[in-house]
Coordinates of C-alpha atoms in Angstrom, one line a residue:
Chain A
M1 CA 18.1 -32.1 40.1
I2 CA 16.1 -35.0 39.7
E3 CA 17.5 -37.6 37.6
A4 CA 15.7 -40.7 36.7
A5 CA 16.0 -43.9 34.6
F6 CA 14.0 -46.7 34.7
K7 CA 13.4 -50.3 32.4
G8 CA 11.3 -53.1 33.0
R9 CA 8.3 -54.8 32.2
L10 CA 5.0 -54.2 33.7
G11 CA 2.3 -56.6 33.2
G12 CA 2.6 -56.9 29.5
F13 CA 3.9 -53.1 29.1
D14 CA 7.5 -52.1 28.3
L15 CA 8.5 -49.1 30.3
D16 CA 12.2 -47.3 29.3
A17 CA 12.0 -43.8 30.7
C18 CA 14.8 -41.3 31.1
F19 CA 14.9 -38.1 32.3
A20 CA 16.4 -35.3 34.2
V21 CA 14.6 -32.3 35.4
P22 CA 15.7 -29.3 37.9
A23 CA 14.5 -30.0 41.5
S24 CA 12.3 -26.9 41.6
G25 CA 8.7 -26.1 40.4
V26 CA 6.5 -28.1 38.8
T27 CA 7.2 -30.8 36.6
A28 CA 4.2 -32.2 34.8
L29 CA 4.5 -36.2 33.3
F30 CA 2.2 -35.5 30.4
G31 CA 1.0 -38.1 28.1
P32 CA -2.1 -40.2 27.2
S33 CA -4.0 -42.4 29.4
G34 CA -1.9 -46.0 29.7
S35 CA 1.4 -44.2 28.7
G36 CA 3.3 -45.3 32.0
K37 CA 2.8 -41.8 33.7
T38 CA 1.8 -43.2 36.8
S39 CA 4.2 -46.4 36.8
I40 CA 7.1 -43.7 36.4
L41 CA 5.8 -41.7 39.3
R42 CA 5.3 -45.2 41.7
C43 CA 8.9 -45.7 40.4
L44 CA 9.9 -42.2 41.9
A45 CA 8.2 -42.9 45.1
G46 CA 9.7 -46.6 45.4
L47 CA 6.2 -47.9 45.5
T48 CA 7.0 -49.8 42.0
Q49 CA 10.4 -51.5 41.5
L50 CA 12.1 -51.5 38.1
D51 CA 15.7 -51.7 37.2
G52 CA 17.1 -48.4 37.0
R53 CA 18.4 -45.3 38.9
L54 CA 17.0 -42.3 40.6
S55 CA 18.8 -39.7 42.4
V56 CA 17.2 -36.5 44.0
N57 CA 19.5 -33.5 44.6
G58 CA 22.4 -35.5 44.4
E59 CA 21.1 -38.2 47.1
V60 CA 21.0 -41.7 45.5
W61 CA 17.5 -43.2 45.7
Q62 CA 18.1 -46.1 43.4
D63 CA 20.8 -47.7 41.7
A64 CA 22.3 -51.0 40.8
R65 CA 23.2 -51.6 44.6
T66 CA 20.6 -49.4 46.4
F67 CA 17.0 -49.1 47.1
V68 CA 15.9 -46.9 49.3
A69 CA 12.3 -48.2 50.9
P70 CA 9.5 -46.3 50.2
H71 CA 9.0 -45.0 53.9
R72 CA 12.9 -43.7 54.0
R73 CA 12.2 -41.5 50.8
E74 CA 11.4 -38.2 51.5
A75 CA 8.5 -37.9 49.0
G76 CA 5.0 -37.1 49.7
Y77 CA 2.4 -38.9 47.3
V78 CA -1.2 -37.8 46.5
F79 CA -2.9 -40.7 45.1
Q80 CA -5.6 -40.5 42.1
S81 CA -8.2 -41.1 44.8
A82 CA -7.4 -39.8 48.0
T83 CA -6.5 -42.7 50.3
L84 CA -7.3 -41.4 53.8
F85 CA -7.3 -43.3 56.6
P86 CA -11.1 -44.0 57.3
H87 CA -10.4 -45.0 61.3
L88 CA -8.8 -41.4 61.8
S89 CA -10.4 -38.0 61.7
V90 CA -9.0 -35.2 59.2
A91 CA -6.7 -34.1 62.1
G92 CA -5.5 -37.7 62.8
N93 CA -4.8 -37.8 59.1
L94 CA -2.8 -35.0 58.9
A95 CA -1.0 -35.8 62.3
Y96 CA 0.2 -38.9 60.9
G97 CA 2.8 -37.9 58.5
E98 CA 3.7 -35.1 60.6
K99 CA 4.5 -37.6 63.2
R100 CA 6.6 -39.6 61.4
A101 CA 8.4 -36.9 59.5
A102 CA 10.6 -36.2 62.4
A103 CA 12.0 -39.7 62.6
R104 CA 12.7 -39.7 58.6
R105 CA 14.3 -36.6 58.5
R106 CA 17.2 -37.9 59.7
G107 CA 19.1 -34.9 61.4
A108 CA 18.6 -31.7 59.7
A109 CA 18.8 -32.7 56.2
S110 CA 15.6 -31.0 55.8
Q111 CA 13.1 -28.8 57.1
P112 CA 9.2 -28.4 56.9
V113 CA 8.8 -25.7 54.3
L114 CA 5.1 -25.1 55.7
D115 CA 4.1 -25.5 59.5
R116 CA 0.8 -27.4 59.9
D117 CA -1.6 -23.8 60.3
A118 CA -0.2 -22.6 57.1
I119 CA -1.0 -25.9 55.4
I120 CA -4.8 -26.2 56.8
D121 CA -5.0 -22.5 55.9
L122 CA -3.7 -22.8 52.2
L123 CA -5.7 -25.9 51.7
G124 CA -8.8 -24.5 53.7
L125 CA -9.1 -27.5 55.8
A126 CA -10.3 -25.7 59.0
P127 CA -13.8 -26.2 58.5
F128 CA -13.8 -29.6 58.4
I129 CA -10.9 -30.7 60.8
D130 CA -12.6 -32.7 63.3
R131 CA -14.6 -34.9 60.7
R132 CA -14.2 -38.3 59.5
P133 CA -12.8 -38.9 55.7
S134 CA -16.4 -40.7 55.2
D135 CA -18.1 -37.3 55.8
L136 CA -16.2 -35.4 53.4
S137 CA -17.0 -34.5 49.6
G138 CA -14.5 -36.0 47.0
G139 CA -12.9 -32.6 46.5
E140 CA -12.5 -32.1 50.2
R141 CA -11.0 -35.4 50.7
Q142 CA -8.3 -34.9 47.9
R143 CA -7.4 -31.3 49.5
V144 CA -7.0 -33.4 52.9
A145 CA -4.6 -36.1 51.1
I146 CA -2.6 -32.9 49.8
G147 CA -2.5 -31.4 53.2
R148 CA -1.2 -34.8 54.7
A149 CA 1.4 -35.3 52.3
L150 CA 2.8 -31.9 52.7
L151 CA 2.7 -32.2 56.4
A152 CA 5.5 -35.1 56.2
A153 CA 7.7 -32.5 55.0
P154 CA 8.6 -34.2 51.8
R155 CA 11.3 -33.2 49.6
L156 CA 9.7 -34.0 46.8
L157 CA 6.2 -33.9 46.1
L158 CA 4.6 -36.5 43.6
M159 CA 1.0 -35.9 42.5
D160 CA -0.6 -38.6 40.6
E161 CA -3.9 -37.1 38.6
P162 CA -5.1 -35.7 42.0
L163 CA -8.1 -34.2 39.8
S164 CA -9.0 -36.9 37.8
A165 CA -11.4 -38.5 40.4
L166 CA -13.6 -35.4 40.6
D167 CA -16.1 -34.0 38.6
A168 CA -15.4 -30.8 36.5
M169 CA -17.0 -28.3 38.9
T170 CA -15.0 -29.6 42.2
K171 CA -11.9 -29.9 39.7
A172 CA -12.2 -26.0 39.0
D173 CA -12.6 -25.6 42.9
I174 CA -9.2 -27.5 43.4
L175 CA -7.0 -26.0 40.9
P176 CA -6.6 -22.6 42.6
Y177 CA -5.5 -24.5 45.8
L178 CA -3.0 -26.5 43.6
E179 CA -1.9 -23.1 42.1
R180 CA -1.4 -21.5 45.3
L181 CA 0.4 -24.7 46.8
A182 CA 2.9 -24.5 43.4
A183 CA 3.6 -20.9 44.3
V184 CA 4.6 -21.5 48.1
A185 CA 6.0 -24.8 47.7
A186 CA 9.9 -25.0 48.2
M187 CA 9.9 -28.7 47.1
P188 CA 9.8 -29.6 43.7
I189 CA 6.6 -31.1 42.4
V190 CA 6.2 -33.8 39.9
Y191 CA 2.7 -33.8 38.7
V192 CA 0.9 -36.8 36.3
S193 CA -1.6 -35.5 34.4
H194 CA -3.5 -36.1 30.8
D195 CA -5.6 -33.0 30.9
I196 CA -3.5 -30.3 28.8
G197 CA -5.2 -27.6 30.5
E198 CA -4.7 -28.6 33.7
V199 CA -0.8 -29.0 32.9
A200 CA -0.9 -25.5 31.1
R201 CA -2.1 -23.7 34.4
L202 CA 0.3 -25.5 36.9
A203 CA 3.4 -26.7 35.4
D204 CA 6.7 -25.2 34.7
R205 CA 7.9 -27.7 32.5
I206 CA 6.5 -30.8 30.5
V207 CA 8.1 -34.3 30.2
Q208 CA 5.9 -35.7 27.3
I209 CA 5.6 -39.6 27.7
A210 CA 4.2 -41.8 25.1
G211 CA 4.0 -45.8 25.2
G212 CA 6.4 -46.1 28.2
R213 CA 9.1 -43.5 27.1
V214 CA 10.3 -40.0 27.2
V215 CA 9.4 -38.4 23.9
G216 CA 9.6 -35.0 24.6
C217 CA 11.0 -32.3 27.4
G218 CA 11.0 -28.7 28.0
S219 CA 9.4 -25.7 29.4
T220 CA 5.6 -25.4 29.2
A221 CA 5.5 -22.6 26.6
D222 CA 7.8 -24.5 24.5
M223 CA 6.2 -27.7 24.9
L224 CA 2.8 -26.5 24.3
E225 CA 3.8 -25.0 21.1
R226 CA 5.8 -28.3 20.3
L227 CA 3.0 -30.7 21.3
G228 CA 0.7 -29.1 18.4
L229 CA -0.2 -31.9 16.0
E230 CA 0.9 -34.8 17.9
A231 CA -1.3 -37.3 19.4
G232 CA -2.5 -37.0 22.9
V233 CA -3.4 -33.4 22.5
P234 CA -6.8 -33.1 21.3
A235 CA -6.5 -30.5 18.3
F236 CA -9.0 -28.1 19.8
E237 CA -7.1 -28.1 22.9
E238 CA -3.7 -26.8 21.3
S239 CA -2.7 -23.8 23.0
A240 CA 0.4 -21.2 23.7
L241 CA 1.0 -19.2 26.7
L242 CA 1.4 -15.7 27.0
T243 CA 3.0 -13.9 29.8
G244 CA 1.5 -10.6 31.1
V245 CA 1.2 -8.1 34.3
I246 CA -2.1 -7.0 35.6
A247 CA -2.3 -3.5 34.7
S248 CA -5.6 -2.3 35.9
H249 CA -9.1 -3.3 36.8
D250 CA -12.3 -1.9 35.5
T251 CA -14.9 -2.5 38.2
A252 CA -17.8 -0.8 36.2
L253 CA -17.3 -3.0 33.0
R254 CA -16.2 -6.0 35.0
L255 CA -13.0 -6.3 33.1
T256 CA -9.3 -6.6 34.1
R257 CA -6.4 -5.2 31.8
V258 CA -3.3 -7.0 31.1
D259 CA -0.1 -5.6 29.9
C260 CA 1.6 -8.3 27.6
G261 CA 4.9 -6.9 26.6
G262 CA 3.5 -3.3 25.8
Q263 CA 0.0 -4.4 24.1
S264 CA -3.1 -4.5 26.4
L265 CA -5.2 -7.7 26.8
T266 CA -8.7 -7.2 28.2
V267 CA -9.8 -10.3 29.9
P268 CA -12.8 -11.1 32.5
P269 CA -12.2 -9.7 36.0
L270 CA -9.5 -11.3 37.9
D271 CA -9.3 -11.1 41.6
L272 CA -5.6 -10.6 41.6
P273 CA -3.3 -7.6 42.5
V274 CA -2.0 -5.0 40.0
G275 CA 1.3 -5.8 38.8
Q276 CA 1.1 -9.5 39.7
T277 CA 2.2 -11.5 36.6
I278 CA 0.0 -14.1 35.0
R279 CA 0.1 -16.6 32.2
V280 CA -2.6 -16.5 29.9
R281 CA -3.5 -19.4 27.6
V282 CA -4.3 -19.1 24.2
R283 CA -6.1 -21.7 22.2
A284 CA -5.2 -21.8 18.8
R285 CA -8.5 -22.3 17.6
D286 CA -9.5 -19.1 19.3
V287 CA -7.1 -16.8 17.3
A288 CA -8.0 -15.1 13.9
I289 CA -5.8 -13.2 11.8
A290 CA -6.4 -9.8 10.0
L291 CA -4.1 -7.6 8.0
Q292 CA -5.5 -4.6 8.8
R293 CA -6.7 -3.4 12.1
P294 CA -10.5 -4.2 12.1
S295 CA -12.9 -1.6 13.4
G296 CA -16.4 -2.3 14.4
I297 CA -16.0 -5.7 15.7
S298 CA -17.1 -7.4 19.1
I299 CA -13.6 -8.9 19.8
R300 CA -11.4 -6.9 22.2
N301 CA -8.0 -8.4 22.0
I302 CA -6.2 -7.1 18.7
L303 CA -2.6 -7.7 19.1
D304 CA -0.1 -6.5 16.8
A305 CA 1.7 -9.6 15.5
T306 CA 4.3 -10.7 13.2
I307 CA 3.7 -13.9 11.2
L308 CA 6.7 -16.3 11.9
T309 CA 5.9 -19.7 10.3
I310 CA 3.0 -21.5 8.1
D311 CA 2.4 -25.0 8.4
A312 CA -0.5 -26.5 6.4
A313 CA -0.5 -29.9 5.0
E314 CA -1.9 -30.4 1.8
D315 CA -4.9 -32.7 2.9
A316 CA -5.6 -30.7 5.8
V317 CA -8.8 -28.6 6.2
H318 CA -6.9 -26.3 8.9
G319 CA -3.3 -25.2 9.0
D320 CA -1.4 -23.4 11.9
V321 CA 0.2 -20.1 11.7
V322 CA 2.7 -18.9 14.4
L323 CA 2.6 -15.5 15.5
G324 CA 5.1 -13.5 17.4
I325 CA 3.7 -11.0 19.5
G326 CA 6.8 -9.4 21.3
D327 CA 8.9 -12.2 22.6
A328 CA 5.9 -14.6 22.9
R329 CA 4.8 -16.6 20.2
I330 CA 0.9 -18.0 19.8
K331 CA -0.5 -20.1 17.2
S332 CA -3.6 -19.4 15.2
R333 CA -5.7 -22.3 13.3
I334 CA -7.3 -21.2 10.4
T335 CA -8.9 -22.8 7.3
R336 CA -6.3 -23.4 4.3
E337 CA -8.6 -21.3 2.2
A338 CA -8.4 -18.2 4.6
M339 CA -4.7 -18.6 4.3
A340 CA -4.6 -18.5 0.3
E341 CA -7.2 -15.8 0.5
L342 CA -5.0 -13.5 2.8
A343 CA -1.8 -14.8 1.0
L344 CA 0.0 -15.3 4.6
K345 CA 3.5 -15.1 4.1
P346 CA 6.1 -15.5 7.1
G347 CA 7.6 -11.8 8.0
M348 CA 4.4 -10.4 7.2
P349 CA 3.1 -8.2 10.0
A350 CA -0.8 -8.8 10.9
F351 CA -3.1 -8.6 13.9
A352 CA -4.0 -11.5 15.9
L353 CA -7.7 -11.4 17.0
I354 CA -8.2 -13.2 20.1
K355 CA -11.7 -14.2 21.0
S356 CA -11.5 -16.1 24.6
V357 CA -8.5 -16.9 26.6
S358 CA -8.2 -19.0 29.8
F359 CA -5.9 -17.9 32.8
D360 CA -3.6 -19.0 35.3
G361 CA -3.5 -16.6 37.9
R362 CA -0.1 -17.3 39.0
R363 CA 2.9 -16.2 40.9
G364 CA 6.4 -17.3 40.0
Y365 CA 7.8 -15.2 37.1
T366 CA 8.1 -12.3 39.2
A367 CA 8.7 -13.9 42.6
R368 CA 11.6 -16.5 41.3
D369 CA 12.6 -17.4 38.2
P370 CA 11.6 -21.2 37.2
E371 CA 14.2 -22.8 35.7
T372 CA 13.0 -24.8 32.6
G373 CA 16.1 -25.9 31.5
A374 CA 14.8 -29.4 31.1
D375 CA 16.3 -31.7 28.6
A376 CA 15.2 -35.1 27.7
R377 CA 17.9 -37.9 27.3
Chain B
M17 CA -29.0 -72.3 94.2
A18 CA -27.5 -75.1 95.3
A19 CA -27.8 -76.5 91.8
L20 CA -26.0 -73.4 90.4
L21 CA -23.0 -74.3 93.0
E22 CA -22.9 -77.3 91.3
I23 CA -22.5 -76.2 88.1
W24 CA -20.4 -73.2 88.7
P25 CA -16.9 -75.1 88.6
A26 CA -17.3 -76.2 85.3
V27 CA -18.9 -73.1 84.0
A28 CA -15.8 -71.2 85.6
L29 CA -13.2 -73.8 84.0
T30 CA -14.9 -73.6 81.0
L31 CA -14.6 -69.5 80.7
K32 CA -10.8 -69.7 82.0
L33 CA -10.1 -72.4 79.0
A34 CA -12.2 -70.1 76.4
S35 CA -10.3 -66.9 77.6
V36 CA -6.8 -68.2 77.8
T37 CA -7.4 -69.6 74.4
T38 CA -8.9 -66.7 72.8
L39 CA -6.0 -64.5 74.0
A40 CA -3.4 -67.4 72.1
L41 CA -5.5 -67.7 69.0
L42 CA -5.6 -63.7 68.5
V43 CA -1.4 -64.1 69.3
L44 CA -1.0 -67.0 66.6
S45 CA -3.9 -65.7 63.9
T46 CA -2.7 -62.2 63.5
P47 CA 0.6 -62.9 61.6
L48 CA -0.7 -66.1 60.0
A49 CA -4.0 -64.3 58.8
W50 CA -1.6 -61.2 57.5
W51 CA 0.3 -63.9 55.6
L52 CA -2.3 -65.6 54.0
A53 CA -3.9 -62.5 52.8
R54 CA -0.8 -60.7 51.7
S55 CA 1.6 -63.5 50.5
R56 CA 1.9 -64.2 46.9
V57 CA 3.3 -67.7 47.3
R58 CA 1.2 -70.3 45.4
W59 CA 1.4 -73.1 48.4
K60 CA -0.2 -70.5 51.0
E61 CA -3.7 -72.2 50.2
G62 CA -2.0 -75.4 51.3
V63 CA -1.3 -73.7 54.9
A64 CA -5.2 -72.2 54.4
A65 CA -6.6 -75.8 53.9
I66 CA -4.7 -77.0 56.8
V67 CA -5.9 -74.3 59.3
A68 CA -9.5 -74.8 57.9
M69 CA -9.5 -78.6 58.4
P70 CA -11.1 -78.6 61.9
L71 CA -14.1 -76.9 60.0
V72 CA -14.7 -80.8 58.7
L73 CA -12.8 -83.2 60.5
P74 CA -14.8 -85.3 63.2
P75 CA -13.7 -83.6 66.7
T76 CA -13.1 -87.2 67.9
A77 CA -10.5 -88.0 64.8
L78 CA -8.5 -84.5 65.7
G79 CA -8.7 -85.6 69.5
F80 CA -7.5 -89.1 68.6
Y81 CA -4.3 -87.5 66.8
L82 CA -4.1 -85.0 69.7
L83 CA -4.0 -87.3 72.2
L84 CA -1.1 -89.2 70.7
A85 CA 0.9 -85.9 70.1
L86 CA 0.0 -84.8 73.8
G87 CA 0.6 -88.0 75.4
P88 CA 4.0 -89.4 77.2
D89 CA 5.3 -90.6 73.9
G90 CA 4.6 -87.7 71.7
P91 CA 6.1 -84.1 71.7
G92 CA 3.5 -83.0 74.3
G93 CA 5.2 -85.8 76.9
A94 CA 8.7 -84.4 76.1
V95 CA 7.3 -80.6 76.8
A96 CA 5.7 -81.7 79.9
G97 CA 9.0 -83.4 81.1
L98 CA 10.4 -79.9 81.0
W99 CA 8.7 -79.1 84.5
G100 CA 8.4 -83.2 85.5
G101 CA 5.2 -84.1 84.2
R102 CA 4.7 -87.2 82.4
S103 CA 2.0 -85.8 79.6
L104 CA -0.1 -83.1 78.3
A105 CA -3.1 -85.0 78.0
F106 CA -5.7 -84.9 80.7
T107 CA -4.4 -81.4 81.7
F108 CA -5.7 -77.9 81.2
E109 CA -2.5 -77.0 79.3
G110 CA -3.6 -79.9 76.6
L111 CA -7.0 -78.6 76.7
V112 CA -5.8 -75.0 75.7
I113 CA -3.6 -76.5 72.8
G114 CA -6.3 -78.6 71.7
S115 CA -8.8 -76.0 71.9
V116 CA -6.4 -73.6 70.0
I117 CA -5.8 -76.0 66.8
Y118 CA -9.6 -76.9 66.9
S119 CA -10.8 -73.1 66.9
L120 CA -8.0 -71.6 64.6
P121 CA -10.1 -71.5 61.5
F122 CA -12.7 -69.5 63.2
V123 CA -10.4 -66.9 64.3
V124 CA -8.0 -67.0 61.4
Q125 CA -10.8 -66.5 58.6
P126 CA -12.6 -63.4 59.8
I127 CA -9.2 -61.6 60.4
R128 CA -7.9 -63.0 56.9
N129 CA -11.0 -61.6 55.2
A130 CA -10.3 -58.2 57.2
F131 CA -6.9 -57.6 56.1
Q132 CA -7.6 -58.8 52.4
A133 CA -10.4 -56.2 52.2
I134 CA -7.9 -53.2 52.9
D135 CA -7.0 -51.5 49.8
N136 CA -3.3 -51.5 49.1
G137 CA -3.4 -47.7 48.6
M138 CA -3.6 -47.5 52.5
L139 CA -0.8 -49.3 53.0
E140 CA 1.3 -47.1 50.0
A141 CA -0.2 -44.2 51.6
A142 CA 1.3 -44.9 55.2
A143 CA 4.8 -45.9 53.6
S144 CA 4.8 -42.6 51.4
L145 CA 4.2 -40.9 54.7
G146 CA 7.2 -42.2 56.5
A147 CA 5.6 -45.3 58.2
S148 CA 7.6 -48.8 58.0
P149 CA 5.8 -51.7 57.5
W150 CA 5.7 -52.7 61.0
D151 CA 4.7 -49.1 61.8
A152 CA 2.0 -49.4 59.0
F153 CA 0.7 -52.9 60.2
W154 CA -0.3 -51.6 63.7
S155 CA -1.3 -48.0 62.6
V156 CA -3.3 -48.6 59.8
A157 CA -3.8 -52.3 59.1
V158 CA -4.9 -53.4 62.7
P159 CA -7.3 -50.9 63.1
L160 CA -8.7 -51.0 59.9
A161 CA -9.1 -54.8 60.4
R162 CA -10.8 -54.4 63.6
T163 CA -14.2 -55.9 62.9
G164 CA -12.6 -58.8 61.7
F165 CA -10.4 -59.2 65.0
L166 CA -14.0 -58.6 67.4
T167 CA -15.8 -61.1 64.9
G168 CA -12.7 -63.9 65.3
A169 CA -12.2 -63.2 69.1
V170 CA -16.1 -63.8 69.6
L171 CA -16.3 -66.8 67.3
G172 CA -13.3 -68.1 68.9
F173 CA -14.1 -67.8 72.4
A174 CA -17.6 -69.0 71.6
H175 CA -16.5 -72.2 69.6
T176 CA -14.1 -73.2 72.2
I177 CA -16.8 -73.0 74.9
G178 CA -18.8 -75.4 72.7
E179 CA -16.4 -78.0 72.1
F180 CA -17.1 -81.5 73.4
G181 CA -15.7 -84.0 71.3
V182 CA -11.8 -82.9 71.0
I183 CA -12.2 -82.3 75.0
L184 CA -13.4 -85.7 75.7
M185 CA -10.7 -87.3 73.7
I186 CA -7.6 -85.4 75.2
G187 CA -9.2 -84.2 78.6
G188 CA -11.3 -86.7 80.0
D189 CA -13.6 -85.8 82.9
L190 CA -11.3 -84.2 85.7
P191 CA -13.2 -81.8 88.1
G192 CA -11.7 -78.7 88.1
E193 CA -9.2 -79.5 85.8
T194 CA -10.7 -80.7 82.6
R195 CA -14.4 -81.1 83.3
V196 CA -15.8 -78.0 81.1
A197 CA -19.5 -77.1 80.7
S198 CA -20.3 -79.2 77.8
I199 CA -18.7 -82.2 79.5
A200 CA -20.6 -81.4 82.5
L201 CA -23.9 -81.2 80.8
Y202 CA -23.2 -84.6 79.3
D203 CA -22.6 -86.0 82.8
F204 CA -25.7 -84.8 84.3
V205 CA -28.1 -86.4 81.6
E206 CA -26.2 -89.6 81.9
T207 CA -27.1 -89.3 85.7
L208 CA -30.4 -88.5 85.1
Q209 CA -29.9 -84.8 86.9
W210 CA -32.5 -83.1 84.4
G211 CA -32.6 -79.7 86.6
K212 CA -29.0 -79.0 86.4
A213 CA -28.6 -80.3 82.6
H214 CA -31.6 -77.5 82.1
L215 CA -29.9 -74.8 83.8
L216 CA -26.5 -75.5 81.7
A217 CA -28.1 -76.2 78.2
G218 CA -30.5 -73.1 78.8
G219 CA -27.6 -71.0 79.5
M220 CA -25.6 -71.9 76.6
V221 CA -28.6 -71.5 74.5
V222 CA -29.1 -67.9 75.5
F223 CA -25.0 -67.5 75.3
A224 CA -25.0 -68.8 71.7
F225 CA -28.0 -66.4 70.8
L226 CA -26.0 -63.6 72.2
V227 CA -22.5 -64.2 70.7
V228 CA -24.3 -64.8 67.1
L229 CA -26.3 -61.6 67.3
T230 CA -23.2 -59.9 68.4
V231 CA -21.7 -61.1 65.3
L232 CA -24.1 -60.3 62.8
L233 CA -24.6 -56.7 64.4
M234 CA -20.6 -55.9 64.1
D235 CA -20.7 -57.3 60.6
K236 CA -23.2 -54.9 59.9
R237 CA -21.4 -52.1 61.6
G238 CA -18.3 -52.8 59.7
R239 CA -20.0 -52.4 56.4
V240 CA -21.4 -49.3 57.1
R241 CA -18.4 -47.6 58.1
Q242 CA -16.8 -48.9 54.8

């Protein structure tokens, strides 16, 4: 477990955050800019000192009497903008933490989970290993920074919006590296982000932060549903996750078919093996509802569903309908007019029409069972 | 050739003085500049002002107080007593002490600026990779401040070569002991030895030009690298 509680004032801002999450998988600290996510991450690393306590796997890093100095904590840190040492080559930067890791390890308490070659391979660093940081693109720099942190063999990896300084295209290039990292890394990762799309792709669980406080905590699937109408998530980004297994690839039509609890989902081609478990992120705005199975329609994904709940405020244009698809739930955002016309009621069978989906080609659910039993206190 | 031989002892003494002084200045300035760059105490600017005072003080005024301090009745006399001497004034050691104080701002300031320019994130990154503050200082801060160290060393060396007033006050004009190039030049002019004066002064002009050029080029390179 990672058990953390920090309380104090930081430049006109009150932080009072307390959470406990399993020490495995990816935990996202999610919230709007200025909500204190980075401050919490800095407290975890010991770079900022506030009153509080912190223990990682039973090892106390901070309490009333103890404050372990940052360089003695086995915590890797990836900063918002890559802080590579400009006087060292990429290889020199990578070696910096590697050399010191042995000294920091204090015996055999932990072992490097990935060796140097595996990390270089994982992050694709080989082509520019001898270059200087000033000769790298922003995305390459951030990959080196991640590799450097990993080579120090941390027992906890802290990432502070590692993609925020990058443009959208570079971001899209790096996300697959992060996904691979999340899949193979044995150490827990705490990932700060205000981008729900990033969080949905990477995180096993979400700790929601607002105004310096923890306001919610749970598995990514649960939290995406719950985050719903709250501030911090743009309405059009509201989404839910479906888990499925890749059933087949249609190379002629360039499509991949995913089996979601017995129902077939057709998606753009994915470069993943048959049998791989993936998460499909479905945005509420992309889901329509039909009471009969429609025919003569361009939408490929028509899933049997059951209406679970209906939520529409009196003064709102749209309402949210939660649909059960097998064991999973997705949300559909439709106008209140449509709701009334279809006379939707909880318990009714219906069809969910899904227009477009985004994917998280990922690990995880078959290889290991991520604990998502996070709780806010 | 004879003229060269005659000015050589003064030039050699000057180079020796400047080398020893520069070395002492680097040792002293590094922790001082680091503290001035990173400390958050309010009175540090007071210390910075004291360090910078030789920039505006007449060298003779500084020399006068140094003469009292180094003399038999000052702390310098007590120190000299340790090896049976009477005073540090009018000795090579005295000149080194005087030169260190006089050239201190020229070395501290560039190093302080270089330390201040280092992004705190660099040091935090070093800490997160397991480097202790001492380790991070040597493995990150010093290499990144390299240009500042070079500039400081060159300026300190050159400024020591060019000093006159302080040395005249605390060192007098003892051949081989305290007669440095600038004092020797003054003597040559006083005794109307224009040829030797030209040789010495001309050499110093060329030297000064090279020093300033070096510092400017280093400064430019340092900026390009960042």
